[in-house]
Amino acid sequence: RLGLERADTAEKALSVIVDLLEKYGQGGNCMESHMTFTYHNSFLIADRKEAWVLETSGKYWAAEKVEGGVRNISNQLSITTKIDREHPELKKYARSNGWWDGEKEFDFAATYSYVNTARMTTSRGRYCEGYKLLNKHKGSITSEIMMEILRDKESGINMEGGFMTTGSMVSVLPQQPNLPCIHFFTGTPDPAR
């Protein structure tokens, strides 16, 4: 929200977010119950001309400029070796902790998480299923198709049960500046409604 408030481009919003991350760190508990549950955050940031994926691990972060095709995020780090911007000490910190030897190509998701990056798009899970649904409609995604994808319960994208999806947003951002941007938000806790 602060990125939207303080920036007029996607890349400037990315800068706002990483500056706040450096100053204040990650947020607190992700649940209203007394059980402690925290995680690191990921963001899809877009304007009319460009889009970025920003993923964090504590105060460390990596950002990937989306150059084309489709891109999704979901409960895991997904930026691998294509890193367009990064925390200035990202690699140094990984090396000092023995997570990266400094020799092989740096892979953010593999270094900062337990994810097998070779299996991210093939093993069944929210990230993989979202990737499949987006690729199925690649080149012809409309706001209606995006809403269908976000309502999908079988894939786990629209979660129900212990953890529930509480809201979704679909934005149409025409590249032509004379056309208005349109934003759709769910008004209920379940995006399938």
Coordinates of N, CA and C in Angstrom, one line a residue:
R1 N 0.8 -1.2 0.0 CA 0.0 0.0 0.0 C 0.9 1.3 0.0
L2 N 2.0 1.2 0.7 CA 2.8 2.4 0.8 C 3.6 2.5 -0.6
G3 N 3.9 1.4 -1.3 CA 4.4 1.5 -2.6 C 3.5 2.2 -3.5
L4 N 2.2 1.9 -3.5 CA 1.2 2.5 -4.3 C 1.1 4.0 -4.0
E5 N 1.1 4.3 -2.7 CA 0.9 5.7 -2.3 C 2.1 6.6 -2.7
R6 N 3.3 6.0 -2.6 CA 4.5 6.9 -2.7 C 5.3 6.8 -4.0
A7 N 4.8 6.0 -4.9 CA 5.6 5.8 -6.2 C 4.6 5.9 -7.4
D8 N 5.2 6.4 -8.5 CA 4.4 6.5 -9.7 C 4.8 5.5 -10.8
T9 N 5.7 4.6 -10.5 CA 6.1 3.5 -11.4 C 6.3 2.2 -10.6
A10 N 6.2 1.1 -11.2 CA 6.4 -0.2 -10.6 C 7.8 -0.3 -9.9
E11 N 8.9 0.2 -10.7 CA 10.2 0.1 -10.1 C 10.4 1.0 -8.9
K12 N 9.8 2.2 -9.0 CA 9.9 3.1 -7.8 C 9.1 2.5 -6.6
A13 N 8.0 1.8 -6.8 CA 7.3 1.1 -5.7 C 8.2 0.0 -5.1
L14 N 8.9 -0.7 -6.0 CA 9.8 -1.7 -5.5 C 10.9 -1.1 -4.6
S15 N 11.4 0.1 -5.0 CA 12.4 0.8 -4.2 C 11.8 1.2 -2.8
V16 N 10.5 1.7 -2.8 CA 9.9 2.1 -1.6 C 9.8 0.9 -0.7
I17 N 9.4 -0.3 -1.2 CA 9.2 -1.5 -0.4 C 10.5 -1.9 0.2
V18 N 11.6 -2.0 -0.6 CA 12.8 -2.5 -0.1 C 13.5 -1.5 0.9
D19 N 13.2 -0.2 0.7 CA 13.7 0.8 1.7 C 13.0 0.6 3.0
L20 N 11.7 0.4 3.0 CA 11.0 0.1 4.2 C 11.4 -1.2 4.9
L21 N 11.6 -2.2 4.1 CA 12.1 -3.5 4.6 C 13.5 -3.3 5.3
E22 N 14.3 -2.5 4.7 CA 15.7 -2.3 5.3 C 15.5 -1.5 6.7
K23 N 14.6 -0.6 6.7 CA 14.4 0.3 7.9 C 13.6 -0.5 9.0
Y24 N 12.6 -1.2 8.6 CA 11.7 -1.8 9.6 C 11.6 -3.3 9.7
G25 N 12.2 -4.0 8.7 CA 12.1 -5.4 8.7 C 10.8 -6.0 8.3
Q26 N 10.6 -7.3 8.4 CA 9.3 -7.9 8.1 C 8.2 -7.7 9.1
G27 N 7.0 -7.9 8.8 CA 5.9 -7.7 9.7 C 5.8 -8.7 10.7
G28 N 4.7 -8.7 11.5 CA 4.6 -9.6 12.6 C 3.8 -10.9 12.3
N29 N 3.0 -11.3 13.3 CA 2.2 -12.5 13.2 C 1.2 -12.4 12.1
C30 N 1.0 -13.5 11.3 CA 0.1 -13.6 10.2 C -1.3 -14.1 10.6
M31 N -1.5 -14.4 11.8 CA -2.8 -15.0 12.3 C -3.3 -14.2 13.5
E32 N -4.6 -14.2 13.6 CA -5.2 -13.5 14.7 C -5.2 -14.4 16.0
S33 N -5.0 -15.7 15.8 CA -4.9 -16.6 17.0 C -3.6 -16.4 17.8
H34 N -3.5 -17.1 18.9 CA -2.3 -17.0 19.7 C -1.2 -17.8 19.1
M35 N -1.4 -18.7 18.2 CA -0.4 -19.4 17.5 C 0.5 -18.5 16.7
T36 N 1.8 -18.6 16.9 CA 2.7 -17.7 16.1 C 2.9 -18.3 14.7
F37 N 2.7 -17.5 13.7 CA 2.9 -18.0 12.4 C 3.3 -16.8 11.6
T38 N 4.6 -16.8 11.1 CA 5.1 -15.7 10.3 C 5.7 -16.3 9.0
Y39 N 5.9 -15.4 8.1 CA 6.6 -15.8 6.8 C 7.1 -14.6 6.2
H40 N 8.0 -14.8 5.2 CA 8.5 -13.7 4.4 C 7.6 -13.4 3.2
N41 N 7.7 -12.2 2.7 CA 6.7 -11.8 1.7 C 7.2 -11.7 0.3
S42 N 6.3 -11.9 -0.6 CA 6.6 -11.7 -2.0 C 5.5 -10.8 -2.6
F43 N 5.9 -10.1 -3.7 CA 5.1 -9.1 -4.3 C 5.1 -9.2 -5.8
L44 N 3.9 -9.0 -6.4 CA 3.9 -8.7 -7.9 C 3.6 -7.2 -8.0
I45 N 4.4 -6.5 -8.7 CA 4.3 -5.0 -8.7 C 4.3 -4.7 -10.2
A46 N 3.2 -4.0 -10.6 CA 3.1 -3.7 -12.1 C 2.5 -2.3 -12.3
D47 N 2.9 -1.7 -13.4 CA 2.3 -0.4 -13.9 C 2.0 -0.7 -15.3
R48 N 1.6 0.4 -16.1 CA 1.3 0.2 -17.5 C 2.4 -0.3 -18.4
K49 N 3.6 0.0 -17.9 CA 4.8 -0.3 -18.8 C 5.6 -1.5 -18.4
E50 N 5.6 -1.8 -17.1 CA 6.5 -2.9 -16.6 C 6.0 -3.6 -15.4
A51 N 6.6 -4.8 -15.1 CA 6.2 -5.5 -14.0 C 7.4 -6.1 -13.3
W52 N 7.3 -6.3 -12.0 CA 8.4 -6.8 -11.2 C 7.9 -7.9 -10.2
V53 N 8.7 -8.9 -9.9 CA 8.5 -9.8 -8.8 C 9.5 -9.4 -7.8
L54 N 9.1 -9.2 -6.6 CA 10.0 -8.9 -5.4 C 9.8 -10.0 -4.4
E55 N 10.9 -10.7 -4.0 CA 10.7 -11.7 -2.9 C 11.7 -11.4 -1.8
T56 N 11.3 -11.7 -0.6 CA 12.1 -11.3 0.6 C 12.4 -12.5 1.4
S57 N 13.5 -12.4 2.2 CA 13.9 -13.3 3.2 C 14.6 -12.5 4.3
G58 N 13.8 -12.3 5.4 CA 14.3 -11.3 6.4 C 14.4 -10.0 5.7
K59 N 15.6 -9.3 5.9 CA 15.8 -8.0 5.3 C 16.4 -8.2 3.9
Y60 N 16.8 -9.4 3.5 CA 17.4 -9.7 2.2 C 16.3 -9.9 1.1
W61 N 16.6 -9.5 -0.1 CA 15.6 -9.6 -1.1 C 16.3 -9.7 -2.5
A62 N 15.4 -10.2 -3.4 CA 15.8 -10.2 -4.9 C 14.6 -9.8 -5.7
A63 N 14.9 -9.1 -6.8 CA 13.8 -8.7 -7.7 C 14.1 -9.1 -9.1
E64 N 13.0 -9.5 -9.8 CA 13.1 -9.9 -11.2 C 12.2 -9.1 -12.0
K65 N 12.7 -8.4 -13.0 CA 11.8 -7.7 -14.0 C 11.2 -8.7 -14.9
V66 N 9.9 -8.7 -15.0 CA 9.1 -9.6 -15.9 C 9.3 -9.1 -17.3
E67 N 9.9 -9.9 -18.1 CA 10.2 -9.5 -19.5 C 9.1 -9.9 -20.5
G68 N 8.2 -10.8 -20.1 CA 7.2 -11.3 -21.0 C 6.6 -12.6 -20.5
G69 N 5.6 -13.1 -21.2 CA 5.0 -14.3 -20.8 C 4.1 -14.1 -19.5
V70 N 4.1 -15.1 -18.7 CA 3.3 -15.1 -17.5 C 4.2 -15.3 -16.3
R71 N 3.8 -14.8 -15.1 CA 4.6 -14.9 -13.9 C 3.6 -15.0 -12.7
N72 N 3.9 -15.9 -11.8 CA 3.1 -16.0 -10.6 C 4.0 -16.1 -9.3
I73 N 3.4 -15.9 -8.2 CA 4.0 -16.2 -6.9 C 3.1 -16.9 -6.0
S74 N 3.6 -17.7 -5.1 CA 2.7 -18.4 -4.2 C 3.4 -19.2 -3.2
N75 N 3.5 -18.7 -2.0 CA 4.0 -19.4 -0.8 C 5.4 -20.1 -0.9
Q76 N 6.2 -19.5 -1.8 CA 7.6 -20.0 -1.9 C 8.4 -19.0 -2.7
L77 N 9.7 -19.0 -2.5 CA 10.5 -18.2 -3.3 C 10.6 -18.8 -4.7
S78 N 10.5 -17.9 -5.7 CA 10.5 -18.4 -7.1 C 11.5 -17.7 -8.0
I79 N 12.2 -16.7 -7.5 CA 13.2 -16.1 -8.3 C 14.5 -17.0 -8.2
T80 N 15.0 -17.4 -9.3 CA 16.1 -18.3 -9.3 C 17.4 -17.6 -9.7
T81 N 17.8 -17.6 -11.0 CA 19.1 -17.0 -11.4 C 18.9 -15.7 -12.1
K82 N 17.7 -15.4 -12.5 CA 17.4 -14.1 -13.2 C 17.1 -13.1 -12.1
I83 N 18.1 -12.4 -11.7 CA 18.0 -11.4 -10.6 C 18.4 -10.0 -11.2
D84 N 17.4 -9.1 -11.3 CA 17.7 -7.8 -11.9 C 18.0 -6.7 -10.9
R85 N 17.6 -6.9 -9.7 CA 18.0 -6.0 -8.5 C 18.1 -6.9 -7.3
E86 N 18.9 -6.5 -6.4 CA 19.1 -7.4 -5.2 C 19.6 -6.5 -4.0
H87 N 19.4 -7.0 -2.8 CA 19.9 -6.4 -1.6 C 21.5 -6.4 -1.8
P88 N 22.1 -5.3 -1.4 CA 23.6 -5.2 -1.7 C 24.4 -6.2 -1.0
E89 N 23.9 -6.9 0.0 CA 24.7 -7.9 0.7 C 24.1 -9.3 0.6
L90 N 23.2 -9.5 -0.3 CA 22.5 -10.7 -0.5 C 23.4 -11.9 -0.7
K91 N 24.4 -11.8 -1.6 CA 25.3 -12.9 -1.8 C 26.3 -13.1 -0.7
K92 N 26.8 -12.0 -0.2 CA 27.8 -12.0 0.9 C 27.2 -12.7 2.1
Y93 N 25.9 -12.4 2.4 CA 25.3 -13.0 3.6 C 25.1 -14.5 3.4
A94 N 24.7 -14.9 2.2 CA 24.5 -16.3 1.8 C 25.9 -17.0 1.9
R95 N 26.9 -16.4 1.4 CA 28.2 -17.0 1.5 C 28.7 -17.2 2.9
S96 N 28.5 -16.1 3.8 CA 29.0 -16.2 5.1 C 28.2 -17.2 6.0
N97 N 27.0 -17.6 5.5 CA 26.3 -18.7 6.2 C 26.5 -20.0 5.7
G98 N 27.3 -20.1 4.6 CA 27.6 -21.4 4.0 C 26.5 -21.9 3.1
W99 N 25.6 -21.1 2.7 CA 24.5 -21.5 1.8 C 24.9 -21.5 0.3
W100 N 26.0 -20.7 0.0 CA 26.4 -20.6 -1.4 C 27.9 -20.5 -1.3
D101 N 28.6 -21.3 -2.3 CA 30.0 -21.3 -2.2 C 30.7 -20.2 -3.0
G102 N 30.0 -19.3 -3.6 CA 30.6 -18.2 -4.4 C 31.1 -18.6 -5.8
E103 N 31.0 -19.9 -6.1 CA 31.6 -20.4 -7.3 C 30.5 -20.7 -8.3
K104 N 29.5 -21.5 -7.9 CA 28.4 -21.8 -8.9 C 27.5 -20.6 -9.0
E105 N 26.6 -20.7 -10.1 CA 25.7 -19.6 -10.4 C 24.8 -19.4 -9.2
F106 N 24.6 -18.2 -8.8 CA 23.7 -17.9 -7.6 C 22.2 -18.0 -8.0
D107 N 21.5 -18.8 -7.2 CA 20.1 -19.1 -7.3 C 19.4 -18.7 -6.0
F108 N 18.7 -17.6 -6.1 CA 18.1 -17.0 -4.9 C 17.1 -18.0 -4.2
A109 N 16.2 -18.6 -4.9 CA 15.3 -19.6 -4.3 C 16.0 -20.8 -3.7
A110 N 16.9 -21.3 -4.4 CA 17.6 -22.5 -3.9 C 18.5 -22.1 -2.7
T111 N 19.1 -20.9 -2.7 CA 20.0 -20.5 -1.6 C 19.2 -20.1 -0.3
Y112 N 18.1 -19.4 -0.5 CA 17.4 -18.8 0.7 C 16.2 -19.6 1.1
S113 N 16.0 -20.8 0.5 CA 14.8 -21.7 0.9 C 15.2 -23.1 0.7
Y114 N 14.3 -24.0 1.1 CA 14.5 -25.4 0.9 C 13.9 -25.9 -0.4
V115 N 13.5 -25.1 -1.3 CA 12.8 -25.5 -2.5 C 13.8 -26.0 -3.5
N116 N 13.4 -27.1 -4.1 CA 14.2 -27.7 -5.2 C 13.7 -26.9 -6.5
T117 N 14.5 -25.9 -6.9 CA 14.0 -25.1 -8.0 C 13.8 -25.8 -9.3
A118 N 14.4 -26.9 -9.5 CA 14.1 -27.7 -10.7 C 12.7 -28.3 -10.7
R119 N 12.1 -28.5 -9.5 CA 10.8 -29.1 -9.5 C 9.7 -28.1 -9.3
M120 N 10.0 -26.8 -9.1 CA 8.9 -25.8 -8.8 C 7.7 -25.8 -9.8
T121 N 8.0 -26.0 -11.1 CA 6.9 -26.0 -12.1 C 6.4 -27.3 -12.4
T122 N 6.9 -28.4 -11.8 CA 6.4 -29.7 -12.1 C 5.7 -30.4 -10.9
S123 N 6.1 -30.1 -9.7 CA 5.4 -30.8 -8.6 C 4.1 -30.1 -8.2
R124 N 3.1 -30.9 -7.8 CA 1.8 -30.3 -7.5 C 1.9 -29.4 -6.3
G125 N 1.3 -28.2 -6.4 CA 1.3 -27.3 -5.4 C 0.7 -26.0 -5.9
R126 N 0.5 -25.0 -5.1 CA -0.2 -23.8 -5.5 C 0.6 -23.1 -6.6
Y127 N 1.9 -23.0 -6.4 CA 2.8 -22.3 -7.4 C 2.7 -23.0 -8.8
C128 N 2.9 -24.3 -8.7 CA 2.9 -25.1 -10.0 C 1.5 -25.0 -10.7
E129 N 0.4 -25.2 -9.9 CA -0.9 -25.2 -10.5 C -1.2 -23.8 -11.0
G130 N -0.8 -22.7 -10.4 CA -1.1 -21.4 -10.9 C -0.3 -21.2 -12.2
Y131 N 1.0 -21.7 -12.2 CA 1.8 -21.6 -13.4 C 1.1 -22.3 -14.6
K132 N 0.6 -23.5 -14.3 CA -0.1 -24.3 -15.4 C -1.3 -23.5 -15.9
L133 N -2.1 -23.0 -15.0 CA -3.3 -22.3 -15.4 C -3.0 -21.0 -16.2
L134 N -2.0 -20.3 -15.8 CA -1.6 -19.1 -16.5 C -1.1 -19.5 -17.9
N135 N -0.3 -20.5 -18.0 CA 0.3 -20.9 -19.2 C -0.7 -21.4 -20.2
K136 N -1.8 -22.1 -19.6 CA -2.9 -22.6 -20.5 C -3.5 -21.5 -21.3
H137 N -3.6 -20.3 -20.7 CA -4.3 -19.1 -21.3 C -3.3 -18.1 -21.8
K138 N -2.0 -18.4 -21.8 CA -0.9 -17.4 -22.2 C -1.3 -16.8 -23.5
G139 N -1.2 -15.5 -23.6 CA -1.5 -14.7 -24.8 C -2.9 -14.3 -24.9
S140 N -3.8 -14.9 -24.1 CA -5.3 -14.6 -24.2 C -5.9 -14.4 -22.9
I141 N -5.1 -14.0 -21.9 CA -5.7 -13.8 -20.5 C -6.5 -12.5 -20.5
T142 N -7.8 -12.7 -20.1 CA -8.7 -11.5 -19.8 C -8.9 -11.4 -18.4
S143 N -9.6 -10.4 -18.0 CA -9.9 -10.2 -16.5 C -10.8 -11.4 -16.1
E144 N -11.7 -11.8 -16.9 CA -12.6 -12.9 -16.6 C -11.8 -14.2 -16.4
I145 N -10.8 -14.5 -17.2 CA -10.0 -15.7 -17.1 C -9.2 -15.6 -15.8
M146 N -8.6 -14.4 -15.5 CA -7.9 -14.2 -14.3 C -8.7 -14.5 -13.0
M147 N -10.0 -14.0 -13.1 CA -10.9 -14.2 -12.0 C -11.2 -15.7 -11.8
E148 N -11.4 -16.4 -12.9 CA -11.6 -17.9 -12.9 C -10.4 -18.6 -12.2
I149 N -9.2 -18.2 -12.6 CA -8.0 -18.8 -12.0 C -7.9 -18.5 -10.5
L150 N -8.2 -17.3 -10.1 CA -8.2 -17.0 -8.6 C -9.3 -17.6 -7.8
R151 N -10.4 -18.0 -8.5 CA -11.5 -18.8 -7.8 C -11.2 -20.3 -7.7
D152 N -10.2 -20.8 -8.4 CA -10.0 -22.2 -8.5 C -9.6 -22.8 -7.2
K153 N -10.5 -23.7 -6.7 CA -10.2 -24.4 -5.4 C -9.4 -25.7 -5.6
E154 N -9.7 -26.4 -6.7 CA -9.0 -27.7 -7.0 C -7.5 -27.5 -7.0
S155 N -7.0 -26.4 -7.5 CA -5.5 -26.1 -7.6 C -5.0 -25.7 -6.2
G156 N -5.8 -25.3 -5.3 CA -5.3 -24.7 -4.1 C -5.1 -23.2 -4.1
I157 N -5.3 -22.6 -5.3 CA -5.1 -21.2 -5.4 C -6.1 -20.5 -4.5
N158 N -7.4 -20.9 -4.5 CA -8.4 -20.4 -3.6 C -8.5 -21.4 -2.5
M159 N -7.8 -21.1 -1.4 CA -7.7 -22.1 -0.3 C -8.9 -22.0 0.6
E160 N -9.3 -23.2 1.1 CA -10.3 -23.3 2.1 C -9.9 -24.3 3.1
G161 N -10.5 -24.2 4.3 CA -10.0 -25.1 5.4 C -9.3 -24.3 6.5
G162 N -8.2 -24.8 7.0 CA -7.4 -24.2 8.0 C -6.9 -22.8 7.6
F163 N -6.4 -22.7 6.5 CA -6.0 -21.4 5.9 C -6.9 -21.1 4.8
M164 N -7.5 -19.9 4.8 CA -8.4 -19.6 3.7 C -7.9 -18.4 2.9
T165 N -8.2 -18.4 1.6 CA -7.9 -17.2 0.8 C -8.9 -16.1 1.3
T166 N -8.5 -15.0 1.6 CA -9.4 -13.9 2.1 C -9.7 -12.8 1.1
G167 N -9.0 -12.8 0.0 CA -9.3 -11.8 -0.9 C -8.5 -11.9 -2.2
S168 N -8.9 -11.4 -3.3 CA -8.2 -11.4 -4.5 C -8.4 -10.1 -5.2
M169 N -7.5 -9.8 -6.1 CA -7.5 -8.5 -6.9 C -7.1 -8.8 -8.3
V170 N -7.8 -8.3 -9.3 CA -7.5 -8.4 -10.7 C -7.4 -6.9 -11.2
S171 N -6.3 -6.6 -11.9 CA -6.2 -5.2 -12.5 C -6.0 -5.3 -14.0
V172 N -6.6 -4.4 -14.7 CA -6.4 -4.3 -16.1 C -5.7 -2.9 -16.3
L173 N -4.4 -3.0 -16.8 CA -3.6 -1.9 -17.0 C -3.2 -1.6 -18.4
P174 N -4.1 -1.0 -19.2 CA -3.8 -0.7 -20.6 C -2.5 0.1 -20.8
Q175 N -1.7 -0.2 -21.8 CA -0.4 0.5 -22.0 C -0.7 1.9 -22.5
Q176 N -1.9 2.1 -23.1 CA -2.2 3.4 -23.7 C -2.7 4.3 -22.5
P177 N -2.0 5.5 -22.3 CA -2.2 6.3 -21.1 C -3.6 7.0 -21.1
N178 N -4.3 7.0 -22.3 CA -5.6 7.7 -22.4 C -6.7 6.7 -21.9
L179 N -6.4 5.4 -21.8 CA -7.4 4.4 -21.3 C -7.3 4.3 -19.8
P180 N -8.4 4.1 -19.1 CA -8.4 4.0 -17.7 C -7.9 2.6 -17.2
C181 N -7.3 2.6 -16.0 CA -7.0 1.3 -15.4 C -8.2 0.9 -14.6
I182 N -8.5 -0.4 -14.6 CA -9.7 -1.0 -13.9 C -9.2 -2.0 -12.9
H183 N -9.7 -1.9 -11.7 CA -9.3 -2.8 -10.6 C -10.5 -3.5 -10.0
F184 N -10.5 -4.8 -9.9 CA -11.6 -5.6 -9.3 C -11.1 -6.2 -8.0
F185 N -11.8 -6.0 -7.0 CA -11.5 -6.6 -5.7 C -12.6 -7.4 -5.2
T186 N -12.3 -8.5 -4.5 CA -13.4 -9.3 -3.9 C -14.0 -8.6 -2.7
G187 N -15.2 -8.7 -2.5 CA -15.9 -8.1 -1.4 C -16.3 -9.0 -0.3
T188 N -15.9 -10.3 -0.4 CA -16.2 -11.3 0.6 C -14.9 -12.1 0.9
P189 N -14.9 -12.8 2.0 CA -13.6 -13.6 2.3 C -13.3 -14.7 1.3
D190 N -14.3 -15.2 0.5 CA -14.1 -16.3 -0.4 C -14.1 -15.7 -1.8
P191 N -13.0 -15.7 -2.6 CA -13.0 -15.2 -3.9 C -13.9 -15.9 -4.9
A192 N -14.4 -17.1 -4.5 CA -15.3 -17.9 -5.4 C -16.7 -17.3 -5.4
R193 N -17.0 -16.4 -4.4 CA -18.3 -15.8 -4.4 C -18.5 -14.7 -5.4

